[in-house]
Every structure is written in C-alpha cells, then in structure tokens.
Coordinates of C-alpha atoms in Angstrom, one line a residue:
X40 CA 0.0 0.0 0.0
X41 CA 2.8 2.4 0.8
X42 CA 4.5 1.8 -2.6
X43 CA 1.2 2.6 -4.3
X44 CA 0.9 5.7 -2.3
X45 CA 4.4 6.8 -3.2
X46 CA 3.6 6.2 -6.9
X47 CA 0.4 8.2 -6.7
X48 CA 2.0 11.1 -5.0
X49 CA 4.9 11.4 -7.4
X50 CA 2.7 10.9 -10.5
X51 CA 1.1 14.2 -9.8
X52 CA 4.4 15.9 -10.1
X53 CA 4.1 16.5 -13.8
X54 CA 0.8 18.2 -13.4
X55 CA 2.2 20.4 -10.7
X56 CA 5.1 21.4 -13.0
X57 CA 2.6 22.4 -15.6
X58 CA 0.8 24.5 -13.0
X59 CA 4.0 26.1 -12.0
X60 CA 4.8 27.0 -15.6
X61 CA 1.3 28.6 -15.9
X62 CA 2.0 30.5 -12.7
X63 CA 5.4 31.8 -14.0
X64 CA 3.8 32.8 -17.3
X65 CA 1.1 34.7 -15.6
X66 CA 3.6 36.6 -13.5
X67 CA 6.2 37.5 -16.1
X68 CA 4.4 37.7 -19.4
X69 CA 4.0 41.5 -19.9
X70 CA 2.0 40.9 -23.2
X71 CA -0.9 39.5 -21.2
X72 CA -3.8 41.8 -20.9
X73 CA -5.9 39.7 -18.6
X74 CA -7.3 40.9 -15.3
X75 CA -5.4 38.3 -13.4
X76 CA -2.0 39.6 -14.6
X77 CA -3.0 43.1 -13.4
X78 CA -4.3 41.9 -10.0
X79 CA -1.2 39.8 -9.2
X80 CA 1.1 42.7 -10.1
X81 CA -0.9 45.3 -8.3
X82 CA 1.3 46.6 -5.4
X83 CA 0.4 48.9 -2.4
X84 CA 2.5 51.6 -4.1
X85 CA -0.5 52.3 -6.4
X86 CA -2.2 54.1 -3.4
X87 CA 0.4 56.8 -3.8
X88 CA -1.7 57.9 -6.8
X89 CA -4.7 58.4 -4.5
X90 CA -2.5 60.4 -2.1
X91 CA -1.4 62.7 -5.0
X92 CA -4.9 63.0 -6.4
X93 CA -6.3 63.7 -3.0
X94 CA -3.9 66.5 -2.1
X95 CA -4.6 68.2 -5.5
X96 CA -8.3 68.3 -4.6
X97 CA -7.5 69.8 -1.3
X98 CA -5.2 72.4 -2.8
X99 CA -7.8 73.4 -5.4
X100 CA -10.4 73.8 -2.7
X101 CA -8.2 75.9 -0.4
X102 CA -6.3 77.9 -3.0
X103 CA -5.7 81.4 -1.6
X104 CA -7.0 83.1 -4.7
X105 CA -10.1 80.9 -5.2
X106 CA -13.3 81.0 -7.2
X107 CA -16.5 79.0 -7.8
X108 CA -15.1 77.3 -10.8
X109 CA -12.1 76.1 -8.8
X110 CA -14.4 74.8 -6.1
X111 CA -16.2 72.6 -8.7
X112 CA -13.0 71.4 -10.2
X113 CA -11.9 70.3 -6.7
X114 CA -15.2 68.4 -6.2
X115 CA -14.6 66.6 -9.5
X116 CA -11.1 65.7 -8.5
X117 CA -12.3 64.6 -5.1
X118 CA -15.0 62.3 -6.7
X119 CA -12.3 60.9 -9.0
X120 CA -10.1 60.2 -6.0
X121 CA -12.9 58.3 -4.2
X122 CA -13.4 56.2 -7.3
X123 CA -9.6 55.4 -7.5
X124 CA -9.4 54.6 -3.8
X125 CA -12.4 52.2 -4.0
X126 CA -11.1 50.6 -7.2
X127 CA -7.6 50.1 -5.8
X128 CA -9.0 48.7 -2.6
X129 CA -11.1 46.1 -4.5
X130 CA -8.1 45.1 -6.6
X131 CA -5.9 44.7 -3.6
X132 CA -8.6 42.7 -1.8
X133 CA -8.8 40.4 -4.8
X134 CA -5.0 40.1 -5.0
X135 CA -4.5 38.9 -1.4
X136 CA -7.7 36.7 -1.5
X137 CA -7.0 34.9 -4.8
X138 CA -3.3 34.4 -4.4
X139 CA -2.6 32.6 -1.1
X140 CA 0.6 33.6 0.6
X141 CA 1.1 36.8 -1.4
X142 CA 0.1 39.0 1.6
X143 CA 2.9 37.4 3.7
X144 CA 5.4 37.7 0.8
X145 CA 4.5 41.4 0.4
X146 CA 4.7 42.1 4.1
X147 CA 8.1 40.4 4.3
X148 CA 9.5 42.4 1.4
X149 CA 11.8 45.1 2.7
X150 CA 10.6 47.8 0.2
X151 CA 7.1 46.9 -0.9
X152 CA 5.8 46.6 2.7
X153 CA 6.8 50.3 3.3
X154 CA 4.1 51.4 0.8
X155 CA 1.4 50.1 3.1
X156 CA 1.6 53.5 4.6
X157 CA 0.1 55.0 1.5
X158 CA -3.2 53.4 2.1
X159 CA -4.2 55.3 5.3
X160 CA -2.7 58.5 3.8
X161 CA -4.8 58.2 0.7
X162 CA -7.9 57.6 2.9
X163 CA -7.0 60.7 4.9
X164 CA -7.2 63.0 1.9
X165 CA -10.8 61.7 1.3
X166 CA -11.7 62.3 4.9
X167 CA -10.4 65.9 4.7
X168 CA -12.5 66.6 1.6
X169 CA -15.6 65.1 3.2
X170 CA -15.1 67.8 5.9
X171 CA -14.5 70.6 3.4
X172 CA -17.2 69.7 0.8
X173 CA -19.7 67.1 2.1
X174 CA -20.3 68.5 5.7
X175 CA -21.4 72.0 4.5
X176 CA -23.5 70.5 1.7
X177 CA -25.1 67.5 3.5
X178 CA -25.1 68.4 7.2
X179 CA -23.9 66.8 10.4
X180 CA -24.2 63.2 9.4
X181 CA -21.3 63.7 6.9
X182 CA -19.3 64.9 9.9
X183 CA -20.1 61.7 11.7
X184 CA -19.0 59.7 8.6
X185 CA -15.7 61.6 8.5
X186 CA -15.2 61.0 12.2
X187 CA -15.8 57.3 11.9
X188 CA -13.5 57.0 8.9
X189 CA -10.9 59.0 10.8
X190 CA -10.8 56.5 13.7
X191 CA -10.3 53.6 11.2
X192 CA -7.6 55.6 9.5
X193 CA -5.9 56.4 12.8
X194 CA -5.8 52.7 13.8
X195 CA -4.4 51.6 10.4
X196 CA -1.8 54.4 10.5
X197 CA -0.7 53.5 14.0
X198 CA -0.3 49.9 13.0
X199 CA 1.9 51.0 10.1
X200 CA 3.9 53.3 12.2
X201 CA 4.7 50.8 14.9
X202 CA 4.9 47.4 13.1
X203 CA 6.7 48.2 9.9
X204 CA 9.8 49.9 11.4
X205 CA 10.0 47.1 13.9
X206 CA 9.8 44.5 11.1
X207 CA 13.1 45.8 9.8
X208 CA 15.0 44.3 12.7
X209 CA 12.5 41.6 13.7
X210 CA 14.2 38.1 14.0
X211 CA 13.0 35.3 11.7
X212 CA 9.8 33.7 12.9
X213 CA 9.6 30.0 13.7
X214 CA 6.9 27.7 12.6
X215 CA 4.8 25.6 15.0
X216 CA 7.2 22.7 14.4
X217 CA 10.1 24.8 15.6
X218 CA 11.9 25.1 12.3
X219 CA 12.4 28.3 10.3
X220 CA 9.7 28.9 7.7
X221 CA 11.4 29.3 4.3
X222 CA 9.3 32.1 3.0
X223 CA 9.4 34.0 6.3
X224 CA 13.2 33.4 6.6
X225 CA 13.8 34.8 3.2
X226 CA 11.8 37.9 3.9
X227 CA 13.3 38.4 7.4
X228 CA 16.8 37.8 6.1
X229 CA 16.3 40.4 3.4
X230 CA 15.2 42.9 6.1
X231 CA 18.2 42.0 8.2
X232 CA 20.5 42.8 5.3
X233 CA 19.5 46.4 5.2
X234 CA 22.5 48.5 4.2
X235 CA 22.9 52.2 4.7
X236 CA 23.9 52.6 1.0
X237 CA 20.5 51.0 0.0
X238 CA 18.4 53.2 2.2
X239 CA 15.9 55.5 0.5
X240 CA 13.5 58.1 2.0
X241 CA 10.7 55.5 1.5
X242 CA 11.5 54.4 5.0
X243 CA 9.5 57.5 6.0
X244 CA 6.2 56.2 4.5
X245 CA 4.9 54.1 7.4
X246 CA 6.0 56.8 9.9
X247 CA 4.4 59.7 8.0
X248 CA 1.0 58.0 8.1
X249 CA 0.4 58.9 11.7
X250 CA 1.4 62.5 11.1
X251 CA -1.1 62.7 8.3
X252 CA -3.8 61.1 10.5
X253 CA -3.0 63.7 13.2
X254 CA -3.4 66.6 10.8
X255 CA -6.6 65.1 9.5
X256 CA -7.9 64.8 13.1
X257 CA -7.5 68.5 13.4
X258 CA -9.7 69.0 10.4
X259 CA -12.3 66.5 11.6
X260 CA -12.5 68.1 15.0
X261 CA -13.5 71.4 13.4
X262 CA -16.7 69.9 12.0
X263 CA -17.9 67.9 15.0
X264 CA -20.9 69.2 16.9
X265 CA -20.2 67.3 20.1
X266 CA -17.5 69.2 21.9
X267 CA -16.3 66.1 23.9
X268 CA -15.9 64.2 20.6
X269 CA -13.9 67.1 19.2
X270 CA -11.8 67.2 22.4
X271 CA -10.9 63.5 22.3
X272 CA -10.1 63.8 18.6
X273 CA -7.7 66.6 19.3
X274 CA -6.0 64.7 22.2
X275 CA -5.6 61.5 20.1
X276 CA -4.3 63.6 17.2
X277 CA -1.6 65.1 19.4
X278 CA -0.6 61.6 20.4
X279 CA -0.5 60.5 16.8
X280 CA 1.6 63.6 16.0
X281 CA 4.0 62.6 18.8
X282 CA 4.3 59.0 17.5
X283 CA 5.2 60.2 14.0
X284 CA 7.2 63.5 14.0
X285 CA 10.1 62.4 16.4
X286 CA 10.5 59.1 14.6
X287 CA 10.5 60.8 11.2
X288 CA 13.2 63.2 12.4
X289 CA 15.4 60.2 13.4
X290 CA 14.8 58.6 10.0
X291 CA 15.8 61.9 8.3
X292 CA 19.0 62.0 10.3
X293 CA 19.8 58.5 9.0
X294 CA 18.9 59.5 5.5
X295 CA 21.1 62.7 5.6
X296 CA 23.9 60.5 6.9
X297 CA 23.3 58.1 4.0
X298 CA 23.4 61.0 1.5
X299 CA 26.7 62.4 2.9
X300 CA 28.4 59.0 2.8
X301 CA 27.0 57.3 -0.3
X302 CA 25.9 60.4 -2.3
X303 CA 22.5 60.8 -4.0
X304 CA 20.3 57.7 -4.6
X305 CA 20.2 55.8 -8.0
X306 CA 18.2 57.5 -10.8
X307 CA 15.5 54.9 -10.5
X308 CA 14.6 56.1 -6.9
X309 CA 15.9 59.7 -7.1
X310 CA 12.4 61.1 -6.8
X311 CA 12.3 59.8 -3.2
X312 CA 14.5 62.7 -2.1
X313 CA 11.2 64.7 -2.0
X314 CA 9.7 62.5 0.6
X315 CA 11.2 64.3 3.7
X316 CA 8.9 67.2 2.7
X317 CA 6.0 65.0 3.7
X318 CA 6.5 64.8 7.5
X319 CA 7.8 68.3 7.7
X320 CA 4.9 69.9 5.7
X321 CA 2.2 67.8 7.2
X322 CA 3.7 68.0 10.6
X323 CA 3.8 71.8 10.3
X324 CA 0.2 72.0 9.2
X325 CA -1.0 69.4 11.7
X326 CA 0.5 71.2 14.8
X327 CA -1.0 74.5 13.6
X328 CA -4.4 73.1 12.9
X329 CA -4.5 71.2 16.3
X330 CA -3.5 74.4 18.1
X331 CA -6.2 76.3 16.3
X332 CA -8.9 73.7 17.3
X333 CA -7.5 73.5 20.9
X334 CA -8.0 77.2 21.3
X335 CA -11.6 76.8 20.2
X336 CA -12.5 73.6 22.1
X337 CA -10.5 73.7 25.4
X338 CA -12.4 76.7 26.9
X339 CA -15.7 75.1 26.0
X340 CA -14.8 71.8 27.7
X341 CA -13.0 73.3 30.7
X342 CA -9.9 71.4 29.7
X343 CA -6.7 71.9 31.7
X344 CA -6.5 74.8 34.1
X345 CA -9.1 77.6 33.8
X346 CA -6.6 80.1 35.2
X347 CA -4.5 80.1 32.1
X348 CA -5.7 80.0 28.5
X349 CA -4.2 76.5 27.6
X350 CA -5.8 76.5 24.2
X351 CA -4.3 79.9 23.3
X352 CA -0.9 78.7 24.5
X353 CA -1.1 75.6 22.3
X354 CA -2.2 77.7 19.4
X355 CA 0.9 80.0 19.6
X356 CA 3.2 77.1 20.3
X357 CA 1.7 75.3 17.3
X358 CA 2.3 78.2 15.0
X359 CA 5.9 78.7 16.1
X360 CA 6.7 74.9 15.8
X361 CA 4.9 74.8 12.4
X362 CA 6.9 77.8 11.1
X363 CA 10.2 76.2 12.2
X364 CA 9.3 72.9 10.6
X365 CA 8.3 74.8 7.4
X366 CA 11.8 76.4 7.4
X367 CA 13.4 73.0 7.8
X368 CA 11.4 71.8 4.9
X369 CA 13.0 74.5 2.7
X370 CA 16.3 72.9 3.3
X371 CA 15.1 69.5 2.1
X372 CA 13.3 71.2 -0.9
X373 CA 16.6 72.6 -2.0
X374 CA 18.3 69.2 -1.6
X375 CA 15.6 67.5 -3.6
X376 CA 15.6 70.1 -6.4
X377 CA 19.4 70.0 -6.6
X378 CA 19.5 66.2 -6.7
X379 CA 17.0 65.7 -9.6
X380 CA 18.9 68.2 -11.8
X381 CA 22.0 66.1 -11.7
X382 CA 20.8 63.4 -14.1
X383 CA 17.8 62.2 -16.1
X384 CA 15.6 59.6 -14.4
X385 CA 13.1 57.2 -15.9
X386 CA 9.4 57.4 -15.3
X387 CA 8.0 55.0 -12.7
X388 CA 5.5 54.8 -9.9
X389 CA 8.0 56.8 -7.8
X390 CA 7.1 59.9 -9.7
X391 CA 4.0 60.2 -7.5
X392 CA 6.5 61.1 -4.8
X393 CA 6.5 64.6 -6.4
X394 CA 2.9 65.4 -5.7
X395 CA 2.0 64.5 -2.1
X396 CA 5.1 65.8 -0.3
X397 CA 5.1 69.0 -2.3
X398 CA 1.3 69.2 -1.8
X399 CA 1.4 69.0 2.0
X400 CA 4.3 71.5 2.1
X401 CA 2.1 73.8 0.1
X402 CA -0.8 73.3 2.6
X403 CA 1.5 74.3 5.4
X404 CA 2.5 77.4 3.4
X405 CA -1.1 78.5 2.8
X406 CA -1.9 77.9 6.5
X407 CA 0.9 80.2 7.5
X408 CA -0.5 82.7 5.1
X409 CA -3.9 82.6 6.7
X410 CA -2.7 82.7 10.3
X411 CA -0.3 85.6 10.0
X412 CA -1.8 86.9 7.6
X413 CA 0.9 87.4 5.0
X414 CA 0.7 88.4 1.3
X415 CA 4.1 86.8 0.7
X416 CA 3.1 83.4 2.0
X417 CA -0.3 83.8 0.2
X418 CA 1.4 84.3 -3.2
X419 CA 4.0 81.6 -2.5
X420 CA 1.3 79.2 -1.6
X421 CA -0.6 79.9 -4.8
X422 CA 2.6 79.4 -6.9
X423 CA 3.3 76.1 -5.1
X424 CA -0.3 75.0 -5.6
X425 CA -0.1 75.6 -9.4
X426 CA 3.2 73.7 -9.6
X427 CA 1.7 70.7 -7.7
X428 CA -1.4 70.7 -10.0
X429 CA 0.8 70.8 -13.1
X430 CA 3.0 68.0 -11.7
X431 CA -0.1 65.9 -11.0
X432 CA -1.3 66.3 -14.6
X433 CA 2.1 65.3 -15.9
X434 CA 2.4 62.3 -13.6
X435 CA -1.2 61.2 -14.3
X436 CA -0.7 61.3 -18.1
X437 CA 2.5 59.3 -17.7
X438 CA 0.9 56.8 -15.5
X439 CA -2.0 56.2 -17.9
X440 CA 0.4 55.8 -20.8
X441 CA 2.7 53.4 -19.0
X442 CA -0.3 51.5 -17.6
X443 CA -1.6 51.0 -21.1
X444 CA 1.8 49.5 -22.1
X445 CA 1.7 47.3 -19.0
X446 CA 4.9 49.0 -17.7
X447 CA 3.5 50.1 -14.4
X448 CA 2.7 46.6 -13.1
X449 CA 5.9 45.6 -11.3
X450 CA 5.8 43.6 -8.1
X451 CA 9.2 42.8 -6.7
X452 CA 7.7 40.7 -3.9
X453 CA 6.5 38.1 -6.4
X454 CA 10.0 36.6 -6.7
X455 CA 9.9 35.2 -3.2
X456 CA 6.2 34.3 -3.4
X457 CA 6.8 32.4 -6.7
X458 CA 9.5 30.3 -5.0
X459 CA 7.2 29.5 -2.1
X460 CA 4.4 28.6 -4.5
X461 CA 6.7 26.4 -6.6
X462 CA 7.8 24.5 -3.4
X463 CA 4.2 24.1 -2.3
X464 CA 2.7 23.0 -5.6
X465 CA 5.7 20.9 -6.9
X466 CA 6.6 19.1 -3.7
X467 CA 6.8 15.4 -4.1
X468 CA 7.5 13.8 -0.7
X469 CA 8.8 10.2 -0.7
X470 CA 7.2 8.4 2.2
X471 CA 9.5 5.7 3.8
X472 CA 8.2 2.1 3.3
X473 CA 6.0 1.0 6.2
X474 CA 5.4 4.6 7.4
X475 CA 1.7 4.3 6.4

C-alpha cells in the first residue's frame, strides 16, 4: 500500500510542474492583458496615486486666490479620487484573496511593505475633503461619517507606524514545528541585510502615516458638533503627531547620513528625495491646525487649568513649531531640487513622490499665510499649488500611458512568493516504506 501511495503522490508531479509553468507565465508575461495579470502585479504603491490626487483636490479647494469654478474642479477631482481609492482597494482585496501567501510575501519584502503606509494617507485625503465639501452640503451626518472613517484611518496608521519599522529588525519567525519557515526566513533575512547605502526616503512612508492622521484629526475636530468628541479627537491627534514626528526626524537624520556617505540615490529612486517634505509639511500644518482647534475647544470643555488659556498657548506654540518645521522643509526642498537636476531619471511609480510631499508642504504654506496673515506666503502658496497641480497632470498622463503599455505593473515581492508557490505546488515527498 505504501508503494502505491508513493507512486500516486509522485505521479502528480508533472501536473504540478505544468501548474508552476502557468504561474510563471502569468507573472512574467507582460504581453498578457488579462485581469489576473493586473491583479497579481498590483502593489500597495498604487495608493500613492490616491495620495497625490487627494492632495490636489485639497489644494484646489483651499487655494488662496479661489473662485467658484475652482471649487467645482476640486469636487470633480475629489470624486475621481474616491473612485480610484475604492477601485484600488477592491483590486488589492482580490490580490490577497485569490493568491494565497502573497500578503505574507509582500509584508516580508523590505521595500514593498513600506508602501502600506500610502493606504491610510490616501484615505486621509478623502476624509479631509468630506469635511471641506460634504459637511457644508449634506449636514452633520457627513461629519459623523468623517469622524468614523478617521478612527479607522488612525488605527491603520498607528499599526503601520509601529509594526513596519519594527519589522526591519525583527528576527526570523519560527513555525509551529520549531523550524524556520522558508518564506518568512527569506523575507526576514532580506530585512536583516539592510544596508545604509541602499536606504531611501521610502523608510518615512509608514512613519508619516500617523502625522497625516493627526493633521486630518484637526480638520475632523472642526466639523464635530459634540465638543467632547472634538476634544478627544484633538487629544488623540496630538498623540499621533507625537508618534510620527520624532521618529520621522530620526529617519531623516539617518537619510542625511546616507546622502553624505553614499551620495544621491540611484536614478530609479531619485524622486524619493522629495519624501522628507511629507513629515515636515504635514507635521507643520498638523500642529498649527491642532493648536487652532485646541484654542476653540478647550475653553468650552474646561480642559486643563481655567486660570490660564491653555488653548491659546497651544495655538501660539503650534504656529511657532509649524513655522520652524516649514523652514526645515525649505532645506530639504533645496536638496531635492538640486538632486534631480544632476541626471535624467526614468518614469515609474516613484514619480508620485513629487505630488503629495510638495502638496502637504504647500498646505503648510497656505496655512501660515492665513494665520499671520501674509501676502508673501499667500502668493508663495498659490505658486506652489499651481506647480503641484501641473505635476499631478504630468504624472497622471505618464501613469496612464505606462499602464496601457503594462509597464507600471511591477511587483518585486512576487519573486519570493513564486519560490514559495513552486515549493508548495511541486513538492513530491517520498514516504518511507512502512510509514503508512
């Protein structure tokens, strides 16, 4: 009986090899136009497009020199961004549902996993526009919707902020049998082999997500009728800001050290030099917005001491800290502009790194213009806004063109996943005689 079992198990090996060949063809054949090819190669980095589109809708809505026609353009871009976010979410759900083990392979990949932070940041831009557009048009229930979505966004952002940096130095996991799992080992080993020379500013992505959530919390608090809800939203947002900004500063120190020792990054990832503008710009806006809301809410809720105006203190401190962070952002803006002028660089998904970091830096600029008020910052914010919108158009057209040619569907994590699938599907275990 055991010999028959052995023959039966090994006879399926040819069929499994055929299955593996089909799997490899589906992954690597760029001429395929089937939906499965798109799904299996759809990585989390696509959500950077929703971040860029979302920040453009916000800039158009809050442009210092605004008009009714710009308002309606911002609404159209907002609706388009919601469509993109829902579509990308459905494709991602299909990807990790249809292809077993791909979620683990992506999570273990040292680069692709970092882009999980783009998901909550893309959602945050939608939440902000709900507050700007839907609440005035539809009433308080839209504010409740924004608040609910914000809590979901905050939880996802915090999970990104805490787990993904830890995963860079997490030891390889062991299976229930006590032996090292091959797929987990390969992923963890790749994370252990992080070299300073290979570092990019993409390390900031999971960290920035909580800063974006904090800034979004300040906006959500401004539309909540319940003052206690607004108070707790502000408090949690300050905590989120605290989990993101200090950690982002540490990563930027490491990144600056990497630039001084190993020079500018390769041309394929050179656009990532703009990413430090993200935590600085959004951190600047966030602390100013939270201070503004604290000044409004704290007196109404009798928060902190009634003998001193705690809200006003937080407002002034927020503006000063925000202005300092904005100034620090100018340094990184110069570094980024100087870096990209050194050589030509190919178009890829990384080009979306132009839009969101510059966009949130622009939001900080226009916020400073409102709070001072200042004509200089108002004009500068308008110029920055126009530049970001033009960049968004260029990157969107390039993305559509490359998507049509199937050049944008690149998933580095598939290499390890394919090995794991080949082992799982093609395994032919010889059972010792008498074992059964």
